[in-house]
Amino acid sequence: MLFFGQMSERAEDGLRKFAQISLLLAACACLVFWLLRVGHAISFVTPYMIVTTGGEEVALFPIWKFVQHQAVYADPHQIPFAYSNYNWGFYFLYGWIARAFLHLLSLDAIWIPTIGRIVSIFFALLTGGVFYLSLRRYARAGFFAGRQTAWAWFLIVTLSPLVGFFPVSVRPDVGALALEAAGLYLVLRYFDEPKIRLVVAAALLFYVAWAFKQTSVTMLAGSGLSLALFRRWRAFVTLSGVWWFLAVVTLIVGGPIYRESILLSQKNLPLQVHTGFGNAWIAGERNPFLLPGLAAILFVSWRVRRLLRSKPVEATVTLTVLFSFCFTLVTSSKLGASSYYYMPAAWATMLGVALLWEQMNSRWTLMCLAACSWLLIAGIAMGHTFYGADYRYTDSLHRAVAEKLSHLPGPVFVTEAYSDLPWVQSLPPNFVFGFEYEADHDAGVPFEGGGWEDLARQGYFGTLVTYRDLSFPPALLEKYQLADEYKDANEDYRFYRRIGAGNR
């Protein structure tokens, strides 16, 4: 039965072809835009000091510490106030691979971002591969059963502007999504082949996803809810038991600083409802299929809930979509969150649309697919215009900053965190921190030396550097004088040297 309107066979065929062509064009646009980003972010000749995603620098610094055999998790309230707020698996895997290749090829630490980006590309392809495998196995009939449509749908979910630079960014998000998706696929397989080893493998994948990023639990939750709904109690106990056992052991073995870092380091970041809804709206703009797909799944789950009770695969994906979106609406409400938090929800939603297509197929949904495809193409065109032709602009910027810092005394503090990384300014300690520092400082959390502001007043730093129009209060500069400046059409760095301090 069709719930979204009837149509003639001829009109359906014509609209179906138009929707399919629109999806293919949107997928090509995603692929071209992504290849453009990859080509500008990765070189095997030159290590680029570019910024790909927000907060990448606070992920890169702990990886550098791992490579240097330093403690990844340290008290962030002690100098240099660096927060390691992602989970251990991300730092270990990226750090281990980076250390191996740096040693094998005799490379400097500046190559860590390039190595990490290649690892992220692998995870992005794995994410897409799991999605495509799920489509071929469970969407065997209907619009998304065709090979061309399946390829287009897979490319969009893997490389849409919502995913953005993350496949070439050194962050845990894409890796965690790939592992979560693989775990969900094994749970879906379990409903076809009730073998407990599939559930054990899924639990291990869900654990490693959590070990990458501790908020990566939405597909685990959707799977657990589905197993309980269909009374697969042995599988439910196995899945939850294995996962909880590994997570609890990790938290115990990790120690107090580790637990503080991954569980409580963001406790002072404010939650704002309008931020969560704003990020949801932006996510819908960057992947136009997300919000219409969510609405369609909600409608179908209400109208055919009896049918879903007899289809565990579709029910599992539906529960995952609903939990993921609601969970993300909360987590994306905190300061510093952005639309990329909705990547797992978008992945599950697009899979759910494919699996439930027969319950929502009509001229309106085909028209919606076509319209969303063209909105996506327009968004990509606008995104390219926004970024401009020079995707490597920040590389030349950071090289200029690094050159000027090479003549100035340490310790150094730069208000732009990427310029505090060891391959930009080489004098330790490196003050690489993000939103958490400001939130903790405003909440009255005590920092060594009173925080970087009091350290500046005391003349602790040899060099202070402001970024853009962020001027230091006069009280911070009483012991400093302007020594240098870098300015172009977009950015302005001012370098203040402590009075009486010489060059390096």
Short mmCIF file of C-alpha atoms in Angstrom, two decimals:
data_model
loop_
_atom_site.label_atom_id
_atom_site.label_comp_id
_atom_site.label_asym_id
_atom_site.label_seq_id
_atom_site.Cartn_x
_atom_site.Cartn_y
_atom_site.Cartn_z
CA MET A 1 0.00 0.00 0.00
CA LEU A 2 1.25 3.50 -0.87
CA PHE A 3 0.90 6.27 1.70
CA PHE A 4 2.34 9.20 -0.22
CA GLY A 5 -0.02 9.26 -3.28
CA GLN A 6 -0.64 7.22 -6.40
CA MET A 7 0.74 7.83 -9.89
CA SER A 8 0.45 6.37 -13.37
CA GLU A 9 3.04 3.86 -14.55
CA ARG A 10 4.34 6.15 -17.30
CA ALA A 11 4.62 9.15 -15.00
CA GLU A 12 6.34 7.00 -12.41
CA ASP A 13 8.92 5.75 -14.92
CA GLY A 14 9.71 9.27 -16.10
CA LEU A 15 9.96 10.65 -12.58
CA ARG A 16 12.00 7.66 -11.47
CA LYS A 17 14.54 8.28 -14.23
CA PHE A 18 14.70 11.97 -13.41
CA ALA A 19 15.26 11.21 -9.71
CA GLN A 20 17.92 8.65 -10.58
CA ILE A 21 19.78 11.07 -12.86
CA SER A 22 19.55 13.79 -10.20
CA LEU A 23 21.02 11.44 -7.59
CA LEU A 24 23.85 10.47 -9.92
CA LEU A 25 24.70 14.12 -10.61
CA ALA A 26 24.61 14.90 -6.88
CA ALA A 27 26.88 11.93 -6.18
CA CYS A 28 29.33 13.10 -8.87
CA ALA A 29 29.35 16.57 -7.33
CA CYS A 30 30.14 15.07 -3.90
CA LEU A 31 32.93 12.96 -5.38
CA VAL A 32 34.51 15.85 -7.31
CA PHE A 33 34.34 18.16 -4.29
CA TRP A 34 35.90 15.49 -2.09
CA LEU A 35 38.69 14.73 -4.57
CA LEU A 36 39.40 18.45 -4.74
CA ARG A 37 39.76 18.52 -0.96
CA VAL A 38 41.97 15.43 -0.93
CA GLY A 39 44.20 16.84 -3.65
CA HIS A 40 44.74 20.04 -1.71
CA ALA A 41 45.15 18.43 1.72
CA ILE A 42 47.54 15.57 0.93
CA SER A 43 50.88 15.52 -0.82
CA PHE A 44 53.60 12.88 -0.70
CA VAL A 45 56.21 15.56 -1.42
CA THR A 46 55.26 18.46 0.85
CA PRO A 47 53.66 18.19 4.34
CA TYR A 48 50.97 20.85 4.45
CA MET A 49 50.24 22.82 7.61
CA ILE A 50 46.59 23.36 6.75
CA VAL A 51 43.47 23.41 8.89
CA THR A 52 40.79 21.03 7.65
CA THR A 53 38.19 20.89 10.45
CA GLY A 54 37.60 22.82 13.63
CA GLY A 55 39.47 21.41 16.60
CA GLU A 56 41.83 19.29 14.52
CA GLU A 57 44.83 20.76 16.33
CA VAL A 58 43.64 19.51 19.73
CA ALA A 59 43.47 16.01 18.25
CA LEU A 60 46.87 16.28 16.58
CA PHE A 61 48.77 17.33 19.71
CA PRO A 62 48.06 14.17 21.79
CA ILE A 63 49.00 12.06 18.75
CA TRP A 64 52.30 13.94 18.62
CA LYS A 65 52.76 13.24 22.34
CA PHE A 66 52.11 9.53 21.71
CA VAL A 67 54.73 9.54 18.94
CA GLN A 68 57.18 11.25 21.31
CA HIS A 69 56.48 8.61 24.01
CA GLN A 70 54.89 11.22 26.27
CA ALA A 71 51.77 10.72 28.37
CA VAL A 72 48.71 11.29 26.20
CA TYR A 73 46.43 11.98 29.17
CA ALA A 74 47.79 14.60 31.55
CA ASP A 75 46.23 17.03 34.00
CA PRO A 76 44.85 19.82 31.75
CA HIS A 77 44.97 22.29 34.63
CA GLN A 78 48.75 22.11 34.70
CA ILE A 79 50.99 23.84 32.14
CA PRO A 80 50.49 23.66 29.13
CA PHE A 81 46.72 23.17 29.76
CA ALA A 82 46.31 20.67 26.91
CA TYR A 83 43.11 18.61 26.91
CA SER A 84 43.03 15.06 25.50
CA ASN A 85 39.27 14.64 25.42
CA TYR A 86 38.94 11.83 22.89
CA ASN A 87 39.18 8.19 23.82
CA TRP A 88 42.28 6.06 23.88
CA GLY A 89 41.68 3.96 20.75
CA PHE A 90 41.85 6.96 18.45
CA TYR A 91 45.12 8.24 19.89
CA PHE A 92 46.65 4.77 20.03
CA LEU A 93 45.82 3.73 16.46
CA TYR A 94 46.67 7.02 14.77
CA GLY A 95 49.72 7.49 16.98
CA TRP A 96 51.00 3.96 16.44
CA ILE A 97 50.62 4.23 12.65
CA ALA A 98 52.24 7.68 12.62
CA ARG A 99 55.14 6.51 14.78
CA ALA A 100 55.70 3.47 12.55
CA PHE A 101 55.79 5.47 9.32
CA LEU A 102 57.90 8.28 10.76
CA HIS A 103 60.45 5.69 11.86
CA LEU A 104 60.23 3.61 8.69
CA LEU A 105 60.63 6.55 6.31
CA SER A 106 62.81 8.74 8.59
CA LEU A 107 60.29 11.58 8.54
CA ASP A 108 59.86 14.60 10.80
CA ALA A 109 56.83 15.12 13.02
CA ILE A 110 55.39 17.61 10.53
CA TRP A 111 54.26 14.56 8.50
CA ILE A 112 51.90 13.39 11.27
CA PRO A 113 48.88 15.20 9.78
CA THR A 114 49.48 13.70 6.33
CA ILE A 115 49.76 10.18 7.73
CA GLY A 116 46.66 10.69 9.86
CA ARG A 117 44.66 11.96 6.89
CA ILE A 118 45.44 8.83 4.91
CA VAL A 119 44.17 6.75 7.84
CA SER A 120 40.98 8.84 7.90
CA ILE A 121 40.45 8.25 4.17
CA PHE A 122 40.64 4.53 4.81
CA PHE A 123 37.95 4.79 7.47
CA ALA A 124 35.77 6.94 5.21
CA LEU A 125 35.97 4.30 2.48
CA LEU A 126 35.19 1.62 5.07
CA THR A 127 32.12 3.59 6.15
CA GLY A 128 30.93 3.76 2.56
CA GLY A 129 31.74 0.11 1.97
CA VAL A 130 29.61 -1.00 4.92
CA PHE A 131 26.76 1.20 3.69
CA TYR A 132 26.96 -0.23 0.17
CA LEU A 133 27.14 -3.78 1.51
CA SER A 134 24.04 -3.12 3.62
CA LEU A 135 22.20 -1.75 0.59
CA ARG A 136 23.05 -4.73 -1.61
CA ARG A 137 22.03 -7.19 1.08
CA TYR A 138 18.84 -5.60 2.45
CA ALA A 139 17.52 -3.29 -0.29
CA ARG A 140 17.04 -6.03 -2.85
CA ALA A 141 13.94 -4.55 -4.46
CA GLY A 142 12.72 -1.08 -5.33
CA PHE A 143 14.39 2.15 -6.32
CA PHE A 144 17.64 1.61 -4.42
CA ALA A 145 18.14 -1.96 -5.62
CA GLY A 146 19.61 -0.74 -8.91
CA ARG A 147 23.40 -0.70 -9.00
CA GLN A 148 23.68 2.88 -10.28
CA THR A 149 21.27 4.24 -7.69
CA ALA A 150 22.99 2.28 -4.93
CA TRP A 151 26.37 3.71 -5.94
CA ALA A 152 24.97 7.24 -6.00
CA TRP A 153 23.35 6.81 -2.57
CA PHE A 154 26.58 5.34 -1.16
CA LEU A 155 28.69 8.23 -2.48
CA ILE A 156 26.33 10.85 -1.09
CA VAL A 157 26.20 9.34 2.40
CA THR A 158 30.00 8.94 2.42
CA LEU A 159 31.11 12.25 0.91
CA SER A 160 28.30 14.78 1.32
CA PRO A 161 29.11 18.29 2.61
CA LEU A 162 27.86 17.15 6.03
CA VAL A 163 30.85 14.81 6.13
CA GLY A 164 32.91 17.65 4.70
CA PHE A 165 36.63 17.63 5.42
CA PHE A 166 36.40 14.81 7.97
CA PRO A 167 37.66 12.09 5.60
CA VAL A 168 40.89 14.14 5.33
CA SER A 169 40.96 15.36 8.93
CA VAL A 170 42.86 13.84 11.83
CA ARG A 171 39.88 13.40 14.12
CA PRO A 172 38.09 10.32 15.49
CA ASP A 173 34.64 10.98 13.98
CA VAL A 174 34.93 9.11 10.68
CA GLY A 175 36.74 6.16 12.26
CA ALA A 176 34.15 5.88 15.02
CA LEU A 177 31.34 6.02 12.43
CA ALA A 178 32.95 3.27 10.35
CA LEU A 179 33.28 0.99 13.38
CA GLU A 180 29.75 1.74 14.58
CA ALA A 181 28.34 1.06 11.12
CA ALA A 182 30.22 -2.24 10.87
CA GLY A 183 28.82 -3.28 14.26
CA LEU A 184 25.28 -2.39 13.18
CA TYR A 185 25.70 -4.41 9.99
CA LEU A 186 26.66 -7.48 12.02
CA VAL A 187 23.58 -7.05 14.22
CA LEU A 188 21.43 -6.91 11.08
CA ARG A 189 23.17 -10.07 9.87
CA TYR A 190 22.32 -11.71 13.19
CA PHE A 191 18.60 -11.36 12.49
CA ASP A 192 19.18 -13.31 9.27
CA GLU A 193 21.67 -15.76 10.74
CA PRO A 194 21.17 -16.06 14.53
CA LYS A 195 24.78 -16.89 15.33
CA ILE A 196 26.00 -15.51 18.62
CA ARG A 197 29.49 -14.92 17.26
CA LEU A 198 28.06 -12.14 15.09
CA VAL A 199 26.79 -10.41 18.22
CA VAL A 200 30.14 -10.81 19.96
CA ALA A 201 31.94 -9.33 16.95
CA ALA A 202 29.41 -6.48 16.86
CA ALA A 203 30.00 -5.77 20.56
CA LEU A 204 33.76 -5.59 19.95
CA LEU A 205 33.27 -3.17 17.05
CA PHE A 206 30.91 -1.03 19.10
CA TYR A 207 33.48 -0.97 21.90
CA VAL A 208 36.28 0.14 19.57
CA ALA A 209 33.97 2.83 18.16
CA TRP A 210 33.47 4.06 21.72
CA ALA A 211 37.23 3.79 22.28
CA PHE A 212 37.61 6.24 19.38
CA LYS A 213 34.97 8.73 20.51
CA GLN A 214 33.02 8.16 23.69
CA THR A 215 29.76 9.56 22.30
CA SER A 216 29.72 6.95 19.52
CA VAL A 217 27.05 4.77 21.11
CA THR A 218 23.92 5.49 19.06
CA MET A 219 24.11 2.41 16.83
CA LEU A 220 24.90 0.28 19.87
CA ALA A 221 21.80 1.67 21.58
CA GLY A 222 19.62 1.12 18.51
CA SER A 223 20.84 -2.46 18.24
CA GLY A 224 20.23 -3.16 21.92
CA LEU A 225 16.72 -1.71 21.78
CA SER A 226 15.90 -3.85 18.76
CA LEU A 227 17.23 -7.05 20.32
CA ALA A 228 15.11 -6.37 23.40
CA LEU A 229 12.05 -5.53 21.29
CA PHE A 230 12.28 -8.85 19.44
CA ARG A 231 13.06 -10.74 22.65
CA ARG A 232 16.46 -11.94 21.53
CA TRP A 233 17.53 -11.99 25.14
CA ARG A 234 20.66 -14.08 24.74
CA ALA A 235 21.93 -11.73 22.06
CA PHE A 236 20.91 -8.68 24.08
CA VAL A 237 22.75 -9.88 27.19
CA THR A 238 25.82 -10.82 25.12
CA LEU A 239 25.94 -7.48 23.30
CA SER A 240 25.45 -5.33 26.39
CA GLY A 241 27.52 -7.56 28.64
CA VAL A 242 30.60 -7.66 26.40
CA TRP A 243 30.43 -3.94 25.72
CA TRP A 244 29.92 -2.91 29.32
CA PHE A 245 32.61 -5.27 30.57
CA LEU A 246 35.20 -3.82 28.18
CA ALA A 247 34.14 -0.23 28.84
CA VAL A 248 34.21 -0.61 32.64
CA VAL A 249 37.59 -2.38 32.59
CA THR A 250 38.96 0.41 30.38
CA LEU A 251 37.73 3.09 32.75
CA ILE A 252 39.23 1.31 35.77
CA VAL A 253 42.58 0.56 34.16
CA GLY A 254 42.82 4.04 32.60
CA GLY A 255 43.10 5.77 35.96
CA PRO A 256 41.67 9.04 37.34
CA ILE A 257 43.24 11.44 34.80
CA TYR A 258 42.00 9.30 31.91
CA ARG A 259 38.47 9.17 33.36
CA GLU A 260 38.51 12.91 33.98
CA SER A 261 39.66 13.54 30.43
CA ILE A 262 37.07 11.49 28.57
CA LEU A 263 34.10 11.80 30.92
CA LEU A 264 34.33 15.18 32.64
CA SER A 265 36.66 17.43 30.62
CA GLN A 266 33.69 19.16 28.99
CA LYS A 267 31.46 19.38 32.04
CA ASN A 268 31.61 23.18 32.11
CA LEU A 269 30.66 23.67 28.46
CA PRO A 270 27.16 25.19 28.45
CA LEU A 271 24.23 23.43 26.78
CA GLN A 272 21.95 25.66 24.71
CA VAL A 273 18.78 24.37 23.08
CA HIS A 274 18.99 26.76 20.17
CA THR A 275 22.51 25.53 19.43
CA GLY A 276 21.29 21.94 19.06
CA PHE A 277 18.41 22.87 16.77
CA GLY A 278 20.65 25.22 14.84
CA ASN A 279 23.17 22.45 14.24
CA ALA A 280 20.35 20.11 13.16
CA TRP A 281 19.19 22.69 10.62
CA ILE A 282 22.73 23.20 9.29
CA ALA A 283 23.15 19.41 9.07
CA GLY A 284 19.96 19.33 6.99
CA GLU A 285 21.39 21.98 4.68
CA ARG A 286 24.64 20.07 4.23
CA ASN A 287 22.83 16.79 3.63
CA PRO A 288 19.38 17.71 2.26
CA PHE A 289 18.23 14.09 2.53
CA LEU A 290 18.56 14.02 6.34
CA LEU A 291 15.48 15.89 7.55
CA PRO A 292 13.03 14.69 4.84
CA GLY A 293 14.33 11.15 5.37
CA LEU A 294 13.82 11.43 9.11
CA ALA A 295 10.27 12.70 8.58
CA ALA A 296 9.48 9.86 6.17
CA ILE A 297 10.85 7.24 8.57
CA LEU A 298 8.82 8.72 11.43
CA PHE A 299 5.68 8.60 9.29
CA VAL A 300 6.25 5.03 8.16
CA SER A 301 7.14 3.80 11.65
CA TRP A 302 3.81 5.21 12.87
CA ARG A 303 1.62 4.01 9.99
CA VAL A 304 3.09 0.52 9.59
CA ARG A 305 4.32 -0.23 13.12
CA ARG A 306 2.72 -3.67 12.94
CA LEU A 307 4.65 -4.40 9.78
CA LEU A 308 7.91 -3.29 11.40
CA ARG A 309 7.36 -5.72 14.26
CA SER A 310 7.71 -8.53 11.73
CA LYS A 311 10.79 -7.01 10.07
CA PRO A 312 13.65 -6.84 12.57
CA VAL A 313 16.18 -5.41 10.10
CA GLU A 314 13.99 -2.44 9.21
CA ALA A 315 12.97 -2.02 12.85
CA THR A 316 16.61 -2.00 13.99
CA VAL A 317 17.55 0.72 11.53
CA THR A 318 14.44 2.73 12.45
CA LEU A 319 15.22 2.58 16.17
CA THR A 320 18.81 3.55 15.43
CA VAL A 321 17.67 6.56 13.42
CA LEU A 322 15.31 7.76 16.13
CA PHE A 323 17.75 7.26 19.01
CA SER A 324 20.67 8.74 17.07
CA PHE A 325 18.80 11.90 16.12
CA CYS A 326 17.44 12.48 19.64
CA PHE A 327 20.82 11.75 21.25
CA THR A 328 22.61 14.08 18.84
CA LEU A 329 20.07 16.83 19.41
CA VAL A 330 21.28 16.87 23.02
CA THR A 331 25.04 16.42 22.47
CA SER A 332 25.13 19.00 19.66
CA SER A 333 23.67 21.60 22.02
CA LYS A 334 26.96 22.13 23.85
CA LEU A 335 29.38 24.93 23.11
CA GLY A 336 31.79 23.93 20.35
CA ALA A 337 29.50 21.35 18.76
CA SER A 338 28.68 21.55 15.09
CA SER A 339 26.59 19.92 12.38
CA TYR A 340 29.02 17.02 11.90
CA TYR A 341 27.61 15.49 15.09
CA TYR A 342 24.73 14.35 12.86
CA MET A 343 26.90 12.16 10.62
CA PRO A 344 25.80 8.87 12.30
CA ALA A 345 22.15 9.98 12.20
CA ALA A 346 22.46 10.84 8.50
CA TRP A 347 24.15 7.50 7.76
CA ALA A 348 21.38 5.54 9.49
CA THR A 349 18.63 7.74 8.02
CA MET A 350 19.76 7.21 4.44
CA LEU A 351 19.99 3.47 5.04
CA GLY A 352 16.52 3.53 6.57
CA VAL A 353 15.07 5.37 3.55
CA ALA A 354 16.49 2.69 1.26
CA LEU A 355 15.16 -0.18 3.36
CA LEU A 356 11.69 1.33 3.83
CA TRP A 357 11.32 2.70 0.32
CA GLU A 358 8.46 0.39 -0.62
CA GLN A 359 6.38 1.88 2.21
CA MET A 360 7.05 5.47 1.13
CA ASN A 361 7.32 5.22 -2.66
CA SER A 362 5.24 7.82 -4.53
CA ARG A 363 5.59 10.72 -6.90
CA TRP A 364 6.10 13.01 -3.92
CA THR A 365 9.04 11.07 -2.52
CA LEU A 366 10.62 10.78 -5.98
CA MET A 367 10.18 14.51 -6.44
CA CYS A 368 11.69 15.05 -2.99
CA LEU A 369 14.71 12.91 -3.91
CA ALA A 370 15.24 14.94 -7.07
CA ALA A 371 14.78 18.26 -5.27
CA CYS A 372 17.19 17.27 -2.49
CA SER A 373 19.74 16.19 -5.09
CA TRP A 374 19.68 19.60 -6.75
CA LEU A 375 19.81 21.36 -3.40
CA LEU A 376 22.90 19.29 -2.63
CA ILE A 377 24.52 20.26 -5.95
CA ALA A 378 23.76 23.93 -5.31
CA GLY A 379 25.17 23.65 -1.80
CA ILE A 380 28.40 22.13 -3.09
CA ALA A 381 28.74 24.92 -5.65
CA MET A 382 28.22 27.50 -2.92
CA GLY A 383 30.68 25.68 -0.64
CA HIS A 384 33.37 25.76 -3.30
CA THR A 385 32.73 29.47 -3.80
CA PHE A 386 33.01 30.00 -0.04
CA TYR A 387 36.35 28.18 0.26
CA GLY A 388 37.68 29.72 -2.93
CA ALA A 389 40.39 28.33 -5.14
CA ASP A 390 43.16 28.27 -2.52
CA TYR A 391 42.43 25.39 -0.15
CA ARG A 392 46.04 25.58 1.03
CA TYR A 393 45.91 29.18 2.18
CA THR A 394 46.45 28.26 5.84
CA ASP A 395 49.62 26.36 4.89
CA SER A 396 51.37 29.52 3.67
CA LEU A 397 49.98 31.36 6.67
CA HIS A 398 51.40 28.91 9.20
CA ARG A 399 54.74 28.74 7.40
CA ALA A 400 55.02 32.51 7.72
CA VAL A 401 54.16 32.31 11.43
CA ALA A 402 56.67 29.47 11.94
CA GLU A 403 59.42 31.51 10.26
CA LYS A 404 58.81 34.53 12.48
CA LEU A 405 58.59 32.42 15.64
CA SER A 406 61.93 30.80 14.80
CA HIS A 407 63.62 34.11 15.69
CA LEU A 408 61.64 34.84 18.85
CA PRO A 409 62.22 33.57 22.42
CA GLY A 410 60.12 31.00 24.22
CA PRO A 411 57.99 29.98 25.88
CA VAL A 412 55.48 30.94 23.19
CA PHE A 413 51.71 31.34 23.35
CA VAL A 414 49.62 31.94 20.21
CA THR A 415 45.88 32.59 20.50
CA GLU A 416 45.34 30.52 17.33
CA ALA A 417 45.81 26.95 18.56
CA TYR A 418 47.21 25.43 15.35
CA SER A 419 50.20 27.79 15.54
CA ASP A 420 51.06 26.30 18.93
CA LEU A 421 51.65 22.83 17.42
CA PRO A 422 55.28 21.63 17.59
CA TRP A 423 55.88 21.87 13.84
CA VAL A 424 54.87 25.53 13.84
CA GLN A 425 56.53 26.61 17.07
CA SER A 426 59.20 24.20 18.26
CA LEU A 427 59.85 25.44 21.81
CA PRO A 428 58.02 23.48 24.53
CA PRO A 429 55.68 23.67 26.27
CA ASN A 430 53.04 23.86 23.53
CA PHE A 431 49.81 25.47 24.71
CA VAL A 432 47.36 23.63 22.44
CA PHE A 433 43.88 23.79 23.92
CA GLY A 434 40.31 24.52 22.89
CA PHE A 435 36.93 25.54 24.30
CA GLU A 436 37.36 23.51 27.47
CA TYR A 437 40.03 25.82 28.87
CA GLU A 438 37.87 28.93 28.62
CA ALA A 439 34.83 27.15 30.06
CA ASP A 440 36.82 25.80 33.02
CA HIS A 441 38.54 29.15 33.57
CA ASP A 442 35.20 30.99 33.58
CA ALA A 443 33.83 28.40 36.01
CA GLY A 444 36.61 29.18 38.48
CA VAL A 445 38.61 25.97 38.04
CA PRO A 446 42.16 26.63 39.37
CA PHE A 447 45.00 26.45 36.82
CA GLU A 448 48.72 26.33 37.45
CA GLY A 449 50.05 29.86 37.59
CA GLY A 450 46.51 31.19 37.31
CA GLY A 451 46.19 30.15 33.66
CA TRP A 452 47.89 31.62 30.62
CA GLU A 453 46.51 35.11 31.34
CA ASP A 454 48.22 35.35 34.74
CA LEU A 455 51.34 33.77 33.31
CA ALA A 456 51.42 36.53 30.70
CA ARG A 457 51.02 39.22 33.37
CA GLN A 458 53.96 37.69 35.24
CA GLY A 459 56.16 37.71 32.12
CA TYR A 460 56.29 33.93 31.88
CA PHE A 461 56.15 33.89 28.08
CA GLY A 462 59.02 34.99 25.91
CA THR A 463 56.58 35.64 23.06
CA LEU A 464 52.85 36.34 22.85
CA VAL A 465 51.03 36.24 19.52
CA THR A 466 47.55 37.58 18.81
CA TYR A 467 45.42 36.30 15.94
CA ARG A 468 43.07 38.37 13.77
CA ASP A 469 41.39 41.13 15.79
CA LEU A 470 41.87 39.43 19.17
CA SER A 471 43.77 42.11 21.07
CA PHE A 472 45.36 41.50 24.44
CA PRO A 473 44.22 43.72 27.33
CA PRO A 474 46.91 46.30 28.21
CA ALA A 475 47.50 44.59 31.56
CA LEU A 476 48.74 41.47 29.77
CA LEU A 477 51.24 43.43 27.70
CA GLU A 478 52.94 45.48 30.42
CA LYS A 479 56.03 43.30 30.16
CA TYR A 480 55.96 42.99 26.35
CA GLN A 481 56.60 45.08 23.27
CA LEU A 482 55.50 44.62 19.65
CA ALA A 483 58.34 42.85 17.83
CA ASP A 484 56.86 41.78 14.50
CA GLU A 485 53.65 41.45 12.51
CA TYR A 486 52.30 39.31 9.70
CA LYS A 487 49.33 40.72 7.82
CA ASP A 488 47.60 39.89 4.58
CA ALA A 489 44.14 40.46 3.11
CA ASN A 490 42.54 37.96 5.53
CA GLU A 491 44.64 37.55 8.65
CA ASP A 492 46.67 39.59 11.08
CA TYR A 493 49.21 38.15 13.55
CA ARG A 494 51.02 40.41 16.02
CA PHE A 495 54.13 39.15 17.77
CA TYR A 496 54.95 40.58 21.21
CA ARG A 497 58.36 39.88 22.77
CA ARG A 498 59.01 40.13 26.49
CA ILE A 499 60.94 43.34 27.25
CA GLY A 500 64.59 42.52 27.70
CA ALA A 501 64.33 39.09 26.09
CA GLY A 502 66.62 38.46 23.15
CA ASN A 503 66.10 36.39 20.06
CA ARG A 504 66.59 32.65 20.07
#
